[in-house]
Coordinates of C-alpha atoms in Angstrom, one line a residue:
M1 CA 0.0 0.0 0.0
P2 CA 1.4 3.5 -0.9
R3 CA 2.5 5.6 2.0
H4 CA 0.3 8.6 2.9
A5 CA 0.2 11.5 5.3
E6 CA -2.0 11.6 8.4
L7 CA -2.5 14.0 11.2
A8 CA -1.3 12.7 14.5
E9 CA -0.3 13.8 18.0
I10 CA 3.5 14.2 17.8
T11 CA 5.9 15.3 20.5
L12 CA 8.4 17.7 19.1
P13 CA 11.7 17.4 20.9
D14 CA 13.7 20.4 22.2
F15 CA 16.8 20.3 20.0
G16 CA 18.4 23.2 21.9
R17 CA 20.0 26.5 21.0
P18 CA 23.6 27.2 20.1
T19 CA 26.2 28.0 22.7
V20 CA 29.0 28.1 20.2
E21 CA 29.1 30.6 17.3
P22 CA 31.0 29.5 14.2
I23 CA 33.3 32.1 12.8
I24 CA 34.6 32.5 9.2
S25 CA 38.4 32.9 9.4
P26 CA 40.6 35.4 7.5
D27 CA 42.1 32.4 5.6
I28 CA 38.7 31.5 4.2
Y29 CA 38.0 35.0 3.0
A30 CA 41.5 35.1 1.4
A31 CA 40.9 31.8 -0.3
R32 CA 37.6 33.0 -1.7
L33 CA 39.2 36.0 -3.2
D34 CA 41.9 33.9 -4.7
R35 CA 39.3 31.6 -6.3
L36 CA 37.5 34.5 -7.7
R37 CA 40.7 36.0 -9.1
G38 CA 41.4 32.7 -10.8
R39 CA 38.0 32.3 -12.3
A40 CA 37.8 36.0 -13.4
A41 CA 41.3 35.7 -15.1
D42 CA 40.2 32.5 -16.8
A43 CA 37.2 34.4 -18.1
G44 CA 39.5 37.0 -19.7
F45 CA 38.9 39.9 -17.4
D46 CA 41.6 42.4 -16.5
V47 CA 39.6 43.8 -13.6
M48 CA 36.8 42.3 -11.5
I49 CA 34.2 44.6 -9.9
V50 CA 31.9 43.5 -7.1
Y51 CA 29.1 45.9 -6.1
G52 CA 27.3 45.9 -2.8
D53 CA 24.6 47.9 -0.9
R54 CA 22.4 47.3 2.1
E55 CA 20.1 44.8 0.3
H56 CA 22.6 43.4 -2.2
F57 CA 25.4 42.7 0.2
A58 CA 26.0 39.0 -0.1
N59 CA 28.7 38.7 -2.8
L60 CA 30.7 41.5 -1.1
T61 CA 30.3 40.0 2.3
Y62 CA 31.2 36.5 1.1
L63 CA 34.5 37.9 -0.2
T64 CA 35.5 40.4 2.5
G65 CA 33.3 39.9 5.6
F66 CA 32.2 43.6 5.2
D67 CA 28.6 44.5 4.5
P68 CA 27.5 48.0 3.7
R69 CA 25.0 49.2 6.3
F70 CA 23.7 52.6 5.1
E71 CA 25.7 53.1 1.8
E72 CA 26.9 51.4 -1.3
A73 CA 30.4 49.9 -1.6
L74 CA 32.5 48.6 -4.5
L75 CA 35.3 46.0 -4.5
V76 CA 37.7 46.5 -7.4
I77 CA 40.1 43.6 -8.0
P78 CA 42.9 44.2 -10.4
L79 CA 43.8 41.0 -12.4
A80 CA 46.1 42.1 -15.3
A81 CA 49.8 41.4 -15.1
G82 CA 51.7 44.1 -13.2
A83 CA 48.5 45.4 -11.6
A84 CA 48.4 46.5 -8.0
A85 CA 48.4 43.6 -5.7
K86 CA 45.6 44.8 -3.3
P87 CA 42.0 45.0 -4.2
L88 CA 40.4 48.3 -3.6
I89 CA 37.3 48.6 -1.4
L90 CA 35.4 51.9 -2.1
V91 CA 33.3 53.1 0.8
G92 CA 31.4 56.2 1.9
N93 CA 31.8 58.3 5.0
E94 CA 30.1 55.8 7.4
G95 CA 31.6 52.8 5.7
L96 CA 35.1 54.2 6.3
G97 CA 34.8 53.2 10.0
Y98 CA 32.7 50.1 9.7
V99 CA 34.9 48.5 7.0
R100 CA 37.3 47.6 9.8
I101 CA 34.9 44.7 10.5
S102 CA 36.5 42.9 7.6
P103 CA 38.9 40.1 8.8
I104 CA 41.1 40.7 5.7
L105 CA 41.3 44.5 6.0
A106 CA 45.1 44.4 5.8
S107 CA 44.8 42.8 2.3
L108 CA 42.5 45.5 1.0
E109 CA 43.2 49.1 0.1
V110 CA 40.4 51.2 1.6
V111 CA 39.4 54.1 -0.6
L112 CA 37.0 56.9 0.5
F113 CA 34.4 57.6 -2.2
Q114 CA 32.0 60.1 -0.7
S115 CA 29.4 59.8 -3.4
F116 CA 28.4 56.6 -1.7
S117 CA 27.5 58.6 1.4
L118 CA 24.0 59.6 2.4
L119 CA 22.5 62.8 1.0
G120 CA 23.6 65.9 2.8
Q121 CA 26.8 64.4 4.2
P122 CA 30.2 65.9 3.5
R123 CA 31.7 65.6 0.0
G124 CA 34.9 66.9 -1.5
D125 CA 37.5 64.7 0.3
S126 CA 37.6 61.9 -2.2
K127 CA 39.1 61.5 -5.7
P128 CA 36.8 61.3 -8.8
L129 CA 35.5 57.9 -9.6
A130 CA 37.3 57.8 -12.9
D131 CA 40.6 58.4 -11.2
I132 CA 40.0 55.6 -8.6
L133 CA 38.9 53.1 -11.2
S134 CA 41.7 54.0 -13.6
S135 CA 44.3 53.4 -10.8
A136 CA 43.0 49.8 -10.6
G137 CA 43.3 49.1 -14.3
V138 CA 40.0 50.1 -15.7
T139 CA 41.5 51.8 -18.7
R140 CA 41.1 51.9 -22.4
G141 CA 41.1 48.4 -23.8
A142 CA 40.7 46.7 -20.5
T143 CA 38.0 43.9 -20.1
V144 CA 36.0 44.3 -16.9
G145 CA 33.7 41.7 -15.2
V146 CA 31.0 43.1 -13.0
A147 CA 29.1 41.2 -10.2
G148 CA 26.0 42.8 -8.7
W149 CA 23.3 40.5 -7.6
K150 CA 21.8 39.0 -10.8
H151 CA 22.8 37.8 -14.3
F152 CA 20.6 37.4 -17.3
G153 CA 20.1 35.3 -20.3
A154 CA 18.3 35.0 -23.6
T155 CA 14.9 34.4 -21.9
D156 CA 15.1 37.8 -20.3
G157 CA 15.3 39.6 -23.6
P158 CA 17.6 40.5 -26.6
D159 CA 21.2 41.2 -25.5
A160 CA 20.2 40.5 -21.9
E161 CA 23.6 38.9 -21.2
A162 CA 25.1 42.3 -21.5
W163 CA 22.8 43.9 -18.9
L164 CA 24.3 45.3 -15.7
E165 CA 22.2 45.8 -12.6
I166 CA 24.6 48.1 -10.8
P167 CA 23.9 51.9 -10.5
S168 CA 24.0 53.4 -14.0
Y169 CA 26.7 56.0 -13.2
I170 CA 29.1 53.2 -12.3
A171 CA 28.2 51.2 -15.4
D172 CA 28.5 54.3 -17.6
M173 CA 31.9 55.1 -16.1
L174 CA 33.2 51.6 -16.7
R175 CA 32.1 51.7 -20.3
T176 CA 33.6 55.1 -20.9
L177 CA 36.9 54.2 -19.3
T178 CA 37.3 51.0 -21.3
G179 CA 36.4 52.8 -24.5
D180 CA 34.0 50.1 -25.6
P181 CA 30.7 49.0 -23.9
A182 CA 31.3 45.5 -25.1
R183 CA 34.3 45.2 -22.8
V184 CA 32.2 45.5 -19.7
H185 CA 30.5 42.1 -18.9
N186 CA 28.0 40.9 -16.4
A187 CA 30.1 38.3 -14.4
N188 CA 27.7 37.6 -11.6
A189 CA 27.5 34.0 -12.6
L190 CA 31.1 33.5 -11.3
L191 CA 29.7 33.9 -7.8
M192 CA 26.0 33.0 -8.1
G193 CA 25.8 30.3 -10.8
A194 CA 23.3 27.6 -9.7
T195 CA 25.9 24.8 -9.6
D196 CA 29.2 26.4 -10.7
G197 CA 29.1 29.7 -8.9
L198 CA 31.6 30.1 -6.0
R199 CA 28.7 30.5 -3.5
A200 CA 27.0 27.3 -4.6
E201 CA 29.4 25.2 -2.6
N202 CA 30.2 26.1 1.0
E203 CA 33.1 25.4 3.4
V204 CA 32.3 23.4 6.5
E205 CA 32.7 26.7 8.5
Q206 CA 30.1 28.4 6.4
L207 CA 27.7 25.5 6.7
A208 CA 28.1 25.5 10.5
R209 CA 27.4 29.2 10.5
F210 CA 24.2 28.6 8.5
E211 CA 23.1 25.9 11.0
F212 CA 23.7 28.4 13.8
A213 CA 21.4 30.9 12.1
A214 CA 18.8 28.3 11.1
T215 CA 18.5 27.1 14.6
Y216 CA 17.6 30.5 15.8
A217 CA 15.3 31.2 12.9
S218 CA 13.4 27.9 13.3
Q219 CA 13.2 28.2 17.1
A220 CA 11.8 31.7 16.7
V221 CA 9.0 30.4 14.4
R222 CA 8.5 27.4 16.6
D223 CA 8.0 29.6 19.6
V224 CA 5.4 31.7 17.7
V225 CA 3.5 28.6 16.5
F226 CA 3.3 27.2 20.0
G227 CA 2.6 30.5 21.7
V228 CA 0.3 32.6 19.5
R229 CA -3.2 33.2 20.8
P230 CA -6.3 35.0 19.5
G231 CA -6.5 38.4 21.1
M232 CA -2.8 39.1 20.7
T233 CA -1.8 41.8 18.2
E234 CA 0.5 40.7 15.5
L235 CA 3.2 42.8 17.1
E236 CA 2.7 40.9 20.4
A237 CA 2.9 37.6 18.5
A238 CA 6.1 38.6 16.9
E239 CA 7.6 39.3 20.3
L240 CA 7.4 35.6 20.9
M241 CA 10.3 35.2 18.5
R242 CA 12.8 36.5 21.0
I243 CA 14.8 38.0 18.1
N244 CA 18.4 38.4 19.1
G245 CA 19.8 40.9 16.7
L246 CA 21.3 38.6 14.0
P247 CA 21.4 40.6 10.7
L248 CA 18.4 39.8 8.5
A249 CA 18.3 38.5 5.0
A250 CA 14.5 39.3 4.7
H251 CA 12.0 41.3 6.7
V252 CA 10.2 39.5 9.6
F253 CA 6.8 38.3 8.3
L254 CA 3.9 37.7 10.6
S255 CA 0.3 38.4 9.7
A256 CA -3.2 37.0 10.2
G257 CA -6.5 37.6 8.4
P258 CA -6.5 39.3 5.0
L259 CA -2.8 40.3 5.0
A260 CA -1.8 36.6 5.5
F261 CA -2.8 36.0 1.9
L262 CA 0.0 38.3 0.8
G263 CA 2.6 36.1 2.5
M264 CA 5.3 38.8 3.1
A265 CA 3.5 41.4 5.2
S266 CA 5.2 42.7 8.4
P267 CA 3.3 42.5 11.7
T268 CA 1.0 45.3 12.7
A269 CA -1.0 46.3 15.7
R270 CA -4.0 44.5 14.3
V271 CA -5.6 42.0 16.8
I272 CA -5.4 38.4 15.7
G273 CA -8.8 36.6 15.5
R274 CA -9.7 33.0 16.0
G275 CA -10.3 31.1 12.8
E276 CA -8.1 33.4 10.7
P277 CA -5.3 32.3 8.3
F278 CA -1.9 32.9 9.8
T279 CA 1.7 33.0 8.6
V280 CA 5.1 33.6 10.2
C281 CA 8.6 33.8 8.8
Y282 CA 12.0 34.7 10.2
S283 CA 15.2 35.0 8.1
P284 CA 18.6 35.9 9.5
W285 CA 21.6 35.6 7.2
G286 CA 21.9 32.1 5.9
A287 CA 18.5 30.8 7.1
L288 CA 14.7 31.1 6.7
T289 CA 11.9 29.3 8.4
T290 CA 8.2 29.8 7.6
R291 CA 5.0 28.1 8.7
A292 CA 1.4 28.8 7.7
G293 CA -2.1 27.5 8.6
F294 CA -5.3 28.5 10.3
L295 CA -5.8 29.8 13.9
V296 CA -8.1 27.0 15.0
E297 CA -7.8 23.8 17.0
R298 CA -9.8 21.5 14.7
A299 CA -11.5 21.3 11.3
E300 CA -14.9 22.0 12.7
E301 CA -13.9 25.6 13.4
L302 CA -13.2 26.2 9.7
P303 CA -16.0 27.4 7.3
D304 CA -18.0 24.5 6.0
E305 CA -16.6 24.8 2.5
I306 CA -13.0 24.3 3.6
R307 CA -13.3 21.8 6.4
D308 CA -11.5 19.3 4.2
Y309 CA -8.5 21.7 4.4
V310 CA -6.1 18.9 5.6
G311 CA -7.3 16.3 3.2
K312 CA -7.5 18.5 0.1
L313 CA -4.4 20.7 0.6
V314 CA -2.2 19.9 3.6
A315 CA -1.9 16.1 3.3
P316 CA -1.0 16.1 -0.4
Y317 CA 1.4 19.0 0.2
F318 CA 3.1 17.2 3.1
E319 CA 3.4 14.0 1.0
A320 CA 5.2 16.1 -1.7
I321 CA 7.5 17.7 0.8
A322 CA 8.3 14.3 2.4
A323 CA 9.2 13.0 -1.1
W324 CA 11.3 16.1 -1.7
Y325 CA 13.3 15.3 1.4
E326 CA 13.7 11.7 0.5
T327 CA 14.8 12.5 -3.1
V328 CA 17.4 15.3 -2.5
C329 CA 20.9 13.9 -2.5
I330 CA 24.3 14.5 -4.0
G331 CA 24.2 13.9 -7.7
V332 CA 20.4 14.1 -8.2
A333 CA 19.4 16.3 -11.1
G334 CA 17.4 19.4 -10.3
G335 CA 14.8 18.3 -12.8
E336 CA 14.1 15.1 -10.9
V337 CA 13.5 17.1 -7.7
Y338 CA 11.1 19.4 -9.7
D339 CA 9.2 16.4 -11.0
V340 CA 8.9 14.9 -7.5
I341 CA 6.9 18.0 -6.5
H342 CA 4.9 18.5 -9.6
S343 CA 3.9 14.9 -10.0
R344 CA 2.2 15.2 -6.7
I345 CA 0.9 18.7 -6.4
G346 CA 1.3 20.1 -9.9
D347 CA -2.4 20.6 -10.3
A348 CA -3.5 24.2 -10.8
F349 CA -5.3 24.1 -7.5
F350 CA -2.1 24.0 -5.6
G351 CA -0.6 26.9 -7.5
V352 CA 3.1 26.0 -7.1
G353 CA 4.7 28.4 -9.5
L354 CA 8.3 29.0 -8.3
N355 CA 11.2 26.6 -8.1
P356 CA 10.5 23.9 -5.6
G357 CA 13.7 24.5 -3.7
H358 CA 16.8 26.8 -4.1
L359 CA 20.2 27.6 -2.9
I360 CA 20.4 29.7 0.3
H361 CA 23.3 31.7 1.5
L362 CA 23.7 35.1 3.3
D363 CA 21.0 36.2 1.0
E364 CA 17.8 34.1 1.2
W365 CA 17.7 33.1 -2.5
V366 CA 21.0 32.7 -4.4
N367 CA 19.9 30.7 -7.5
S368 CA 18.2 27.4 -8.1
P369 CA 19.3 24.3 -10.0
I370 CA 15.7 22.9 -9.4
Y371 CA 13.5 23.7 -12.4
R372 CA 11.7 21.8 -15.1
G373 CA 14.0 19.7 -17.2
S374 CA 17.1 20.7 -15.2
T375 CA 20.2 18.5 -15.7
E376 CA 22.2 20.5 -13.1
C377 CA 23.0 18.2 -10.2
L378 CA 23.1 18.8 -6.5
Q379 CA 26.5 18.8 -4.9
S380 CA 28.2 18.3 -1.6
G381 CA 28.5 21.6 0.2
M382 CA 25.3 23.1 -1.1
A383 CA 22.9 24.8 1.4
L384 CA 19.3 24.4 0.2
Q385 CA 16.0 25.8 1.2
V386 CA 12.9 23.6 1.2
D387 CA 10.7 26.1 -0.4
V388 CA 7.4 24.9 -2.0
I389 CA 4.5 27.3 -1.5
P390 CA 1.0 26.5 -2.6
A391 CA -0.8 29.6 -3.8
T392 CA -4.3 28.4 -4.1
G393 CA -5.9 31.8 -4.5
T394 CA -8.9 30.3 -2.7
A395 CA -10.4 30.2 0.8
Y396 CA -8.1 27.2 1.4
Y397 CA -5.3 29.7 1.8
T398 CA -2.0 27.8 1.9
S399 CA 0.2 25.5 3.9
N400 CA 3.9 26.0 4.2
I401 CA 7.1 24.2 5.3
E402 CA 10.2 26.3 4.6
D403 CA 13.4 25.1 6.3
G404 CA 17.1 24.9 5.5
I405 CA 19.3 21.8 4.8
A406 CA 22.8 21.1 3.6
L407 CA 24.2 18.3 1.5
A408 CA 27.5 16.9 2.8
D409 CA 29.5 13.9 1.5
A410 CA 31.3 11.6 4.0
A411 CA 34.4 13.7 4.3
L412 CA 32.4 16.9 4.9
R413 CA 30.2 15.2 7.4
E414 CA 33.3 13.9 9.3
A415 CA 34.8 17.4 9.3
F416 CA 31.5 18.9 10.5
A417 CA 31.1 16.4 13.3
A418 CA 34.7 16.9 14.5
R419 CA 34.8 20.7 14.4
Y420 CA 31.2 21.5 15.5
P421 CA 30.0 18.6 17.8
E422 CA 27.2 20.6 19.4
A423 CA 25.7 21.5 16.1
W424 CA 26.3 17.9 14.8
G425 CA 24.3 16.6 17.8
R426 CA 21.4 18.8 16.9
I427 CA 21.5 17.6 13.2
Q428 CA 21.6 14.0 14.2
A429 CA 18.7 14.4 16.6
R430 CA 16.7 16.1 13.9
R431 CA 17.4 13.3 11.5
G432 CA 16.2 10.8 14.1
F433 CA 13.0 12.7 14.7
M434 CA 12.2 13.0 11.1
A435 CA 12.7 9.3 10.6
D436 CA 11.0 8.0 13.8
A437 CA 8.2 10.5 14.3
L438 CA 7.5 11.9 10.8
G439 CA 8.3 8.8 8.7
I440 CA 10.7 10.8 6.5
R441 CA 13.8 8.8 5.5
L442 CA 16.7 11.0 4.7
K443 CA 19.8 9.9 2.8
P444 CA 23.0 10.1 4.8
E445 CA 24.2 13.3 3.2
V446 CA 21.1 15.4 4.1
L447 CA 21.7 17.6 7.1
P448 CA 18.5 19.3 8.5
F449 CA 19.2 22.6 10.1
S450 CA 15.8 23.5 11.5
N451 CA 14.5 23.0 15.0
I452 CA 11.1 22.2 13.5
P453 CA 12.3 19.9 10.8
A454 CA 9.4 19.2 8.4
Y455 CA 7.1 19.7 11.4
L456 CA 3.7 20.9 10.1
P457 CA 0.7 21.6 12.3
P458 CA -2.1 22.8 10.1
Y459 CA -4.2 24.0 13.0
I460 CA -2.0 26.5 14.7
L461 CA -3.9 26.5 18.0
A462 CA -3.3 22.7 18.2
P463 CA 0.5 22.8 17.6
G464 CA 1.0 19.3 19.0
R465 CA -0.9 17.7 16.1
A466 CA 1.2 17.5 12.9
L467 CA 1.5 15.6 9.7
R468 CA 3.5 12.4 9.4
M469 CA 4.0 9.7 6.8
V470 CA 2.6 6.2 7.4

């Protein structure tokens, strides 16, 4: 008989919170820069440019450990023979002090570029942009690679591969200085390619850092799911998260009632009502956890027309998610993972439109090798987000499990266990819970990072009743 999902009383263990914070060492940042230099040189570039700002920080932070907080920043890496040895890091007035957070500051040349500063702040103490870029090799005849936060292809439009998504004044200056717009290339794929980008594969230290963040993210969502009550305001419900100040990859989402259908709304002072749809999401750097359902204890509290909510939507959805977990592994093609979801909940009712899973990093969505017909294979070192969101557009609302995992081969697992035993203990406990309580059989390389791993209570006011496979 085929396995199926059922709603059952399940005891969710306390997997604990971190007492050890993994740190990314200067040597790792230096090695990342060296790898980018090599790939950029192999691509024929004389200079590599990496742009960053408050939202689009991840590439820059991955390479330097510095994230712009109020301003923009630019990393300029000379590559041509005889070029200056140090990359330039261009920062505004406030970045000039904060850039010292970089563990490899001694390997960078810090350059004040006050046009990156906020409006009304002092100007006049920095060199013109043309002079700064020229000093790093952006000169006539040079070939320049640019990484912002996206790259484009033929499906985006004619000549889309030449599009740059950085500020126009920087793009215009690069094209002017090189003397030919065709010499300035979008090189973001070097960092964010779905399987061959530098950020598609993570060091053990980075994976441990992601588990650290994911533990806090998932515990925050768990505390809301087990603590929210009708009569609270959304802001009061959000206080249950005990947010600790980790920098965010996405806004905190929490809403009930009509705004819950939008998915991404921030909490307000609106009072939460019994019977309403509800969603909550928390995403510090390297992690995201979401849950959604109805603020009821049992099906009888739902409107008559959706009392089959679990049978019609949640159970098929959970069966698809369980199959996703049991399919992901090193070497599986992204297209196969796509098919696992769409063969189960591909019907228009479920409204699954986006990629059923993607890479996660400091930014919540890096890229995705999981799409229809994809032959790109999942690899050891990848951090992935279980991200399959039914958008029914009906009174059935949605159901949602979003959690992070990593894929690690035997050598990477051995290194993780040896260097981060506390985190490894949480991972093994989660694997055991998923197998024994939820009936989800993970392959050895799948490392769950969430403190509510695949745990889905559809009736939020009965958080001890969740789905399992039998």
